[in-house]
Coordinates of C-alpha atoms in Angstrom, one line a residue:
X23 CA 7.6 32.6 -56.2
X24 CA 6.9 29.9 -59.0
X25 CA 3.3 28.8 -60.0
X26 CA 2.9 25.3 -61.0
X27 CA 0.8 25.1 -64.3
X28 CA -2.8 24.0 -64.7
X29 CA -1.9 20.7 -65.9
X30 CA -1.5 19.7 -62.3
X31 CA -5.1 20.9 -61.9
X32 CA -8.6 18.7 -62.2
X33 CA -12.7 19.6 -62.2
X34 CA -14.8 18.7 -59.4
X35 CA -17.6 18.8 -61.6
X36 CA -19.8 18.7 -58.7
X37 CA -19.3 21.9 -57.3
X38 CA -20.0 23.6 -60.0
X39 CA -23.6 21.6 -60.9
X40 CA -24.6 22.5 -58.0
X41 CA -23.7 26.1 -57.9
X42 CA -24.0 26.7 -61.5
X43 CA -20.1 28.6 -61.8
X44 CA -17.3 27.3 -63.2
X45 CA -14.9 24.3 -62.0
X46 CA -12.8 25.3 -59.1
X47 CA -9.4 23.8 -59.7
X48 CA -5.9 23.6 -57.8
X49 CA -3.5 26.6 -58.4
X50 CA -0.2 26.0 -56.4
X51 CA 2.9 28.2 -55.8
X52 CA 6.6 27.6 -54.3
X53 CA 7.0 30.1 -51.7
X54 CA 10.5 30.8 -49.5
X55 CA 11.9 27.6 -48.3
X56 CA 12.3 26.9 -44.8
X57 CA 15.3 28.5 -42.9
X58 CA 15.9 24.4 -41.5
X59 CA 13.7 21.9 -43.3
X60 CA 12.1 19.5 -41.0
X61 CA 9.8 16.7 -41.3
X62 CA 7.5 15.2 -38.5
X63 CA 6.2 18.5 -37.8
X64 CA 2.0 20.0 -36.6
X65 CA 2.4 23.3 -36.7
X66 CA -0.1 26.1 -36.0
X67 CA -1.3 29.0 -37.5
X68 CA -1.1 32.0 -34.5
X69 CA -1.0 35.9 -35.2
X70 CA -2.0 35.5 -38.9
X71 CA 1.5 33.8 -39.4
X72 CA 2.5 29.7 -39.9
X73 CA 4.5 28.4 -37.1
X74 CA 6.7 25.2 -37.0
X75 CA 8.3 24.1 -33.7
X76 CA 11.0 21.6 -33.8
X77 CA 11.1 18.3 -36.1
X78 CA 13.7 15.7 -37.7
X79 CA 15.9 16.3 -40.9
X80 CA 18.3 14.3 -42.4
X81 CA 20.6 17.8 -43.1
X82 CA 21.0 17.9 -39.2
X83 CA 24.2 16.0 -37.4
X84 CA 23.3 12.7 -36.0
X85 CA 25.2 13.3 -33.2
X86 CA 22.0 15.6 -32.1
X87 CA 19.6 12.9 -33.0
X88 CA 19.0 14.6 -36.4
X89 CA 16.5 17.1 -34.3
X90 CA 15.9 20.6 -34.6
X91 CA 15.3 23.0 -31.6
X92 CA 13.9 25.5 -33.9
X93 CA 11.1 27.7 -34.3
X94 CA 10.4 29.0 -37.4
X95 CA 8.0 31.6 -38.2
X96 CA 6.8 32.5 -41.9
X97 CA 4.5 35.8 -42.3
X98 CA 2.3 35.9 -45.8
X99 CA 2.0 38.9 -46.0
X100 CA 5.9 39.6 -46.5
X101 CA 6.7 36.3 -47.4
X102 CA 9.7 35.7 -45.0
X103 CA 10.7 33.5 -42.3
X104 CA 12.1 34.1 -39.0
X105 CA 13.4 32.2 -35.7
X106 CA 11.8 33.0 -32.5
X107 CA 12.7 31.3 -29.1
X108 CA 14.0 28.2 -28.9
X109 CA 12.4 25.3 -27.2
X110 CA 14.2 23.8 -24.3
X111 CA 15.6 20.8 -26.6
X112 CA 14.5 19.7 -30.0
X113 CA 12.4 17.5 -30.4
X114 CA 9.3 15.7 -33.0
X115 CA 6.3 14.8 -33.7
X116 CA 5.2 17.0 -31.0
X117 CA 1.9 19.1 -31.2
X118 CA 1.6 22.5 -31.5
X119 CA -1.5 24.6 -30.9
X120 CA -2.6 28.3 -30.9
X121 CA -5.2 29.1 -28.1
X122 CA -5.7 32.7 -27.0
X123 CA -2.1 34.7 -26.7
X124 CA 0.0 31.4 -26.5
X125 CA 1.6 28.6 -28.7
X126 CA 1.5 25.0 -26.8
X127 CA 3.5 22.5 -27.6
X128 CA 2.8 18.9 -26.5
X129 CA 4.0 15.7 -26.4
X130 CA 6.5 14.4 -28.9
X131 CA 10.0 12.2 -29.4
X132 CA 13.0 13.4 -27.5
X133 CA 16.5 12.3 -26.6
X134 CA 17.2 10.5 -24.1
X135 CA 19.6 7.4 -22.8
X136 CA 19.3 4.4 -25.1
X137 CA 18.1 6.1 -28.1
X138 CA 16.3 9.2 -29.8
X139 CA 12.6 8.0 -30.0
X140 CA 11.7 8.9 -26.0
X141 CA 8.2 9.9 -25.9
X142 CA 7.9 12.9 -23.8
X143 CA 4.7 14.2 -21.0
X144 CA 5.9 17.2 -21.4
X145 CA 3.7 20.0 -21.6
X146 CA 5.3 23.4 -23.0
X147 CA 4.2 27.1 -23.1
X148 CA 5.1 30.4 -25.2
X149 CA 3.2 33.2 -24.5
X150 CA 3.4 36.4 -27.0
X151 CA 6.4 38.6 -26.5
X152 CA 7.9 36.1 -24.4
X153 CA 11.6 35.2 -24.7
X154 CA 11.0 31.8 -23.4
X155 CA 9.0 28.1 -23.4
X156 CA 7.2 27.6 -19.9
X157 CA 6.9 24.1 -18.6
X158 CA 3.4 23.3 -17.6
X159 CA 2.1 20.1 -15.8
X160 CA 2.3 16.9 -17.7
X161 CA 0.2 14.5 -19.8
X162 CA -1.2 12.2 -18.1
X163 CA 1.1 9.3 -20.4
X164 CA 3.5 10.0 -22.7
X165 CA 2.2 10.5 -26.1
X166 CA 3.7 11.2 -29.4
X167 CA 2.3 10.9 -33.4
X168 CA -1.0 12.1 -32.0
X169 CA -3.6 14.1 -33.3
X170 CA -4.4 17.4 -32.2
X171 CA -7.2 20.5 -32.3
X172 CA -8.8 23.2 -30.4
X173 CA -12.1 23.1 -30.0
X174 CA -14.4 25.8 -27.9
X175 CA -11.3 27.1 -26.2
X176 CA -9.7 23.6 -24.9
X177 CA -7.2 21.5 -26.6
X178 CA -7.7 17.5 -27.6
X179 CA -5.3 14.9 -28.0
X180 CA -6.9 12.1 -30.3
X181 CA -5.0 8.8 -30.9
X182 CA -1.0 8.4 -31.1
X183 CA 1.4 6.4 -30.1
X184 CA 3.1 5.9 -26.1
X185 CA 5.4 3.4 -24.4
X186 CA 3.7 -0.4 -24.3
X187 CA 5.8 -0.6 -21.1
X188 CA 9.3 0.0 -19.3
X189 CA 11.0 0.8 -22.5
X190 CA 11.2 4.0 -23.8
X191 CA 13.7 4.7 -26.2
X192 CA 13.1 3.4 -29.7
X193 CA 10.1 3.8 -32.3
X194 CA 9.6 0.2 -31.4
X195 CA 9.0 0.3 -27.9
X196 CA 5.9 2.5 -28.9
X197 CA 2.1 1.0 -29.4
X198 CA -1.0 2.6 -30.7
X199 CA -3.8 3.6 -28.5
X200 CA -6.9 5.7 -28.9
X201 CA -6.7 7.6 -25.9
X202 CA -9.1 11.1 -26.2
X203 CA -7.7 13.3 -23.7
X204 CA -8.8 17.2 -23.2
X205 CA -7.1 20.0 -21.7
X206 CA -8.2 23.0 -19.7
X207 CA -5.4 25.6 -20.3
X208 CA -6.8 27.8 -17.5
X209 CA -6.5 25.0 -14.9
X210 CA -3.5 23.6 -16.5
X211 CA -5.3 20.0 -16.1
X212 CA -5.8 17.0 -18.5
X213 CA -9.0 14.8 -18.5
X214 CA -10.0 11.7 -20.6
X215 CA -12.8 11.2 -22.6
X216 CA -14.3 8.1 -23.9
X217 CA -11.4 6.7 -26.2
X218 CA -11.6 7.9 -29.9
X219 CA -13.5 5.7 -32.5
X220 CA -10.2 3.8 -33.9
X221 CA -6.8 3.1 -32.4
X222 CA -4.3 4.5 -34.4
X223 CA -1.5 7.0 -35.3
X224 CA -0.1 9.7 -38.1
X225 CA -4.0 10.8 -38.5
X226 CA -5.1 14.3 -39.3
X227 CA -7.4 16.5 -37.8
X228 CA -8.9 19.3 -38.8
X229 CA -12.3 21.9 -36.8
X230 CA -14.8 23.3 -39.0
X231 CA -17.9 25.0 -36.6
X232 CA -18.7 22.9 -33.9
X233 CA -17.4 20.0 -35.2
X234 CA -13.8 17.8 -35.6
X235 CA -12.6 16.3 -37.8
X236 CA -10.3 12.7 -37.7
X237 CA -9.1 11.7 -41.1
X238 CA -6.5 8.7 -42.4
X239 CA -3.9 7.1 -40.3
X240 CA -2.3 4.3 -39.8
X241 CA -1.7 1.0 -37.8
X242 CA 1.1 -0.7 -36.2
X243 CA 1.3 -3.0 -39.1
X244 CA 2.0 0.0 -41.1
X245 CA -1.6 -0.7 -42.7
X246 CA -2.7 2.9 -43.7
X247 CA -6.6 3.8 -43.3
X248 CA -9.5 5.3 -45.5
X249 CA -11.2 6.0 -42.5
X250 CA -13.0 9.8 -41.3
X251 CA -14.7 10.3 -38.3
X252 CA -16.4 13.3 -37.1
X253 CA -17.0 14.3 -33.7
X254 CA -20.1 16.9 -32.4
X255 CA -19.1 18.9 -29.7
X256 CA -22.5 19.2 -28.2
X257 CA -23.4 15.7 -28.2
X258 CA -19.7 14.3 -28.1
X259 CA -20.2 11.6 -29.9
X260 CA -18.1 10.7 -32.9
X261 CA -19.6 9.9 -36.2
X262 CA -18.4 8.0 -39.5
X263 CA -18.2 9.3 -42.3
X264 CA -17.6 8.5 -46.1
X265 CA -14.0 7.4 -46.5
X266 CA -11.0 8.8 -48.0
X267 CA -10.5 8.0 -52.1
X268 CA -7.5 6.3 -50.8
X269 CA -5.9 5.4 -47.2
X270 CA -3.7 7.8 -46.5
X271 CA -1.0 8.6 -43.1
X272 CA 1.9 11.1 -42.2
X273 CA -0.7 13.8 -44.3
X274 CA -2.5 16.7 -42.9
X275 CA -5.4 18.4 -44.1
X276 CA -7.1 21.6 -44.2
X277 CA -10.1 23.8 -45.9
X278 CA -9.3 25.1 -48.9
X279 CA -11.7 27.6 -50.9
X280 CA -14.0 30.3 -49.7
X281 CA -17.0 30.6 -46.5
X282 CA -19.3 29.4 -48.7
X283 CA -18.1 26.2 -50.5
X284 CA -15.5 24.8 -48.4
X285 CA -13.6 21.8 -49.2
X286 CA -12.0 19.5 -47.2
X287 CA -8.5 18.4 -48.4
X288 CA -5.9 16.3 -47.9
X289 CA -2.2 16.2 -48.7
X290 CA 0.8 14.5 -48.1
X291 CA 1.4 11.2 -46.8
X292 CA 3.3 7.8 -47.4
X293 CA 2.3 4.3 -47.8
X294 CA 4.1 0.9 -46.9
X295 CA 2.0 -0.9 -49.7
X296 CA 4.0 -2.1 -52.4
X297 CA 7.2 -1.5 -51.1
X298 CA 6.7 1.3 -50.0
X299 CA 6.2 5.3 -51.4
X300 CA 4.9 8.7 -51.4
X301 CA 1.2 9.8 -51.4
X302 CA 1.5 13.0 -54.3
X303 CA -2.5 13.2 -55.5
X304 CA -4.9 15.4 -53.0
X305 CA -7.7 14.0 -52.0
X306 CA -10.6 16.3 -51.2
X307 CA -14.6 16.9 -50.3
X308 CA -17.0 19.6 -50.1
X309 CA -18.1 19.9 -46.4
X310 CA -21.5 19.5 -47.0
X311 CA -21.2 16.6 -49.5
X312 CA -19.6 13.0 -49.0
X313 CA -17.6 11.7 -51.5
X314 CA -14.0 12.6 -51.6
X315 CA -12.5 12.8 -55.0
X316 CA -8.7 13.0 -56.2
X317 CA -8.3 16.4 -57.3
X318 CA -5.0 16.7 -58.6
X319 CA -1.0 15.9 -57.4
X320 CA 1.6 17.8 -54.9
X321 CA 4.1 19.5 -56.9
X322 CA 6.7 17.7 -55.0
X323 CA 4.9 14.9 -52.9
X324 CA 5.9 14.3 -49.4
X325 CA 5.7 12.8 -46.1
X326 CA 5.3 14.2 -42.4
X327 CA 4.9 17.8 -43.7
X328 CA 2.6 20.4 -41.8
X329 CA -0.4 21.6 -43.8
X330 CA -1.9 24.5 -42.5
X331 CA -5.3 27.0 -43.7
X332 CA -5.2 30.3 -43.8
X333 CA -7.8 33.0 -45.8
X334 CA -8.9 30.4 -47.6
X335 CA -5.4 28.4 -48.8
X336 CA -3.7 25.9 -47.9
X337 CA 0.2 25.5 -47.3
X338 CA 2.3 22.5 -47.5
X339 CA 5.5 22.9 -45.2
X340 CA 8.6 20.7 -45.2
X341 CA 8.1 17.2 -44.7
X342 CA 10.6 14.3 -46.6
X343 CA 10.7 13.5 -50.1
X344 CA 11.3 9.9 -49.5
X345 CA 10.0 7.2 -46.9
X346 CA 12.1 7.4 -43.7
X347 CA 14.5 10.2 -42.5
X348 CA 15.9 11.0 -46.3
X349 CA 15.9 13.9 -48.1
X350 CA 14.3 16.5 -45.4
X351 CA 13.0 19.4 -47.5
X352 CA 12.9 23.0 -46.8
X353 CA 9.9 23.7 -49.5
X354 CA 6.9 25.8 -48.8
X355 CA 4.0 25.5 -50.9
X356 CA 0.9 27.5 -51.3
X357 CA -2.7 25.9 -52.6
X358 CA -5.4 27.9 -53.8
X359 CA -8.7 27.0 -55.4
X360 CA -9.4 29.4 -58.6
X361 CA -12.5 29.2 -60.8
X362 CA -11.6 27.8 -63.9
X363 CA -12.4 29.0 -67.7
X364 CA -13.9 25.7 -68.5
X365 CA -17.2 24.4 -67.5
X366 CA -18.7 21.5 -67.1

């Protein structure tokens, strides 16, 4: 495990104002790489453990399509990985979600004749213990670089990409849509909502409470967006927010810090701006404030990784160090928020 120094780390001044102890600032730590880096990955915390199901890398053989049938399991608390049951055939930017004993996985790129970028309706099912994925009934459209969360035991889609018609086999074929669709794993049935408040893709989602969170994206045009919506389950009704520091796509985000001063961050992510790059600084928010603020840089910045919270950290997992399919990596990151020695 290596810890990157504090020179990566800023003051959010703020926080500590207003609870009169010191600066939090960024602590992050290299943990075991992946067995199989991938990149164009959602994966899902279940059991206490991070889980990553499928993806692209650019250390696969293009005669599979560059995908990975994998699913790979790291455990904190031992700091390992393993491999537990294979999905039927690899595939990416597929959603995957915990809810109850099972992992679902949703949606997503797969092979098929013509090309690698089919998006799939398939609907997939591991239950604990089990030795294999369950096909359950489809979406209602195919839908793939969607956003995805659980929220009082059912399991949104919010956003993505699907077919503009006939054609189905190349990224191109695909349009943005801002379909809102819900799903009632008991009933094993899919039902739309009123569409989400932007049409988009690559955006990131995150639940805090009772309420959801829609953050970044991008457009067709390969515009990236500062937008951040927030959606009330009771009233379900989705509300704007302040925007990010900077437009930012192909991130995720997560709550970083203790119960009782939570902040909202965001990592990752390219930008077709200027030729073209990676997004390295993270972007965060307290929940109960507005203003997001650049709090300091990724230790290796990259693009469709998986960021997950757990106890209060974040992790950065996989994802590729350039724009594109190039230069996969396997790296694993850990962020934590420590007070710092300085104050304000």
């Amino acid at each position: 495990m290596r810890v990157i120094g504090s020179a990566l780390t800023l003051i959010l001044s703020g926080l500590a104002q207003a609870s009169g102890t010191a600066a939090p600032s960024l602590r992050w730590e290299t943990l075991a790489p992946m067995p199989i880096g991938v990149q164009e990955i959602y994966p899902a915390v279940h059991g206490g453990r991070l889980v990553v199901a499928g993806g692209l890398s650019s250390e696969l053989p293009a005669a599979q399509g560059h995908l990975s049938d994998a699913l790979q399991i790291y455990d904190p608390a031992s700091g390992r990985w393993s491999l537990g049951p294979r999905l039927p055939e690899g595939r990416h930017h597929a959603q995957l979600l915990s809810l109850a004993q099972s992992l679902y996985l949703i949606g997503g790129f797969v092979r098929c004749e013509g090309g690698d970028w089919c998006a799939s309706r398939e609907v997939l099912r591991l239950d604990d213990g089990s030795a294999r994925w369950q096909r359950l009934g489809a979406l209602p459209q195919a839908l793939t670089e969607s956003t995805a969360f659980v929220q009082q035991g059912q399991i949104h889609l919010v956003s993505g990409r699907s077919p503009r018609g006939e054609a189905n086999a190349q990224w191109g074929d695909h349009g943005d849509v801002a379909w809102h669709w819900v799903y009632d794993a008991k009933a094993d049935r899919w039902r739309a909502l009123a569409d989400g408040p932007e049409i988009k893709s690559s955006a990131a989602a995150l639940v805090t409470g009772e309420q959801a969170w829609l953050i970044g994206g991008r457009q067709y045009n390969g515009a990236n967006l500062r937008s951040v919506h927030r959606l009330d389950a009771a009233s379900g009704r989705w509300q704007a927010e302040a925007p990010l520091a900077f437009a930012q796509a192909a991130h995720g985000v997560g709550l970083l810090g203790g119960a009782d001063q939570p902040l909202i961050c965001s990592v990752g992510g390219e930008t077709a701006e200027n030729g073209g790059g990676m997004l390295g600084q993270v972007q965060c928010r307290a929940l109960k404030e507005g203003r997001w603020q650049v709090m300091g840089e990724m230790p290796e910045p990259r693009h469709g990784l998986g960021v997950l919270s757990l106890n209060g950290q974040l992790y950065a997992i996989g994802g590729a160090r350039q724009p594109g399919l190039t230069q996969t990596s396997p790296r694993l990151d850990r962020l934590s928020l420590s007070p710092s020695s300085t104050r304000p």
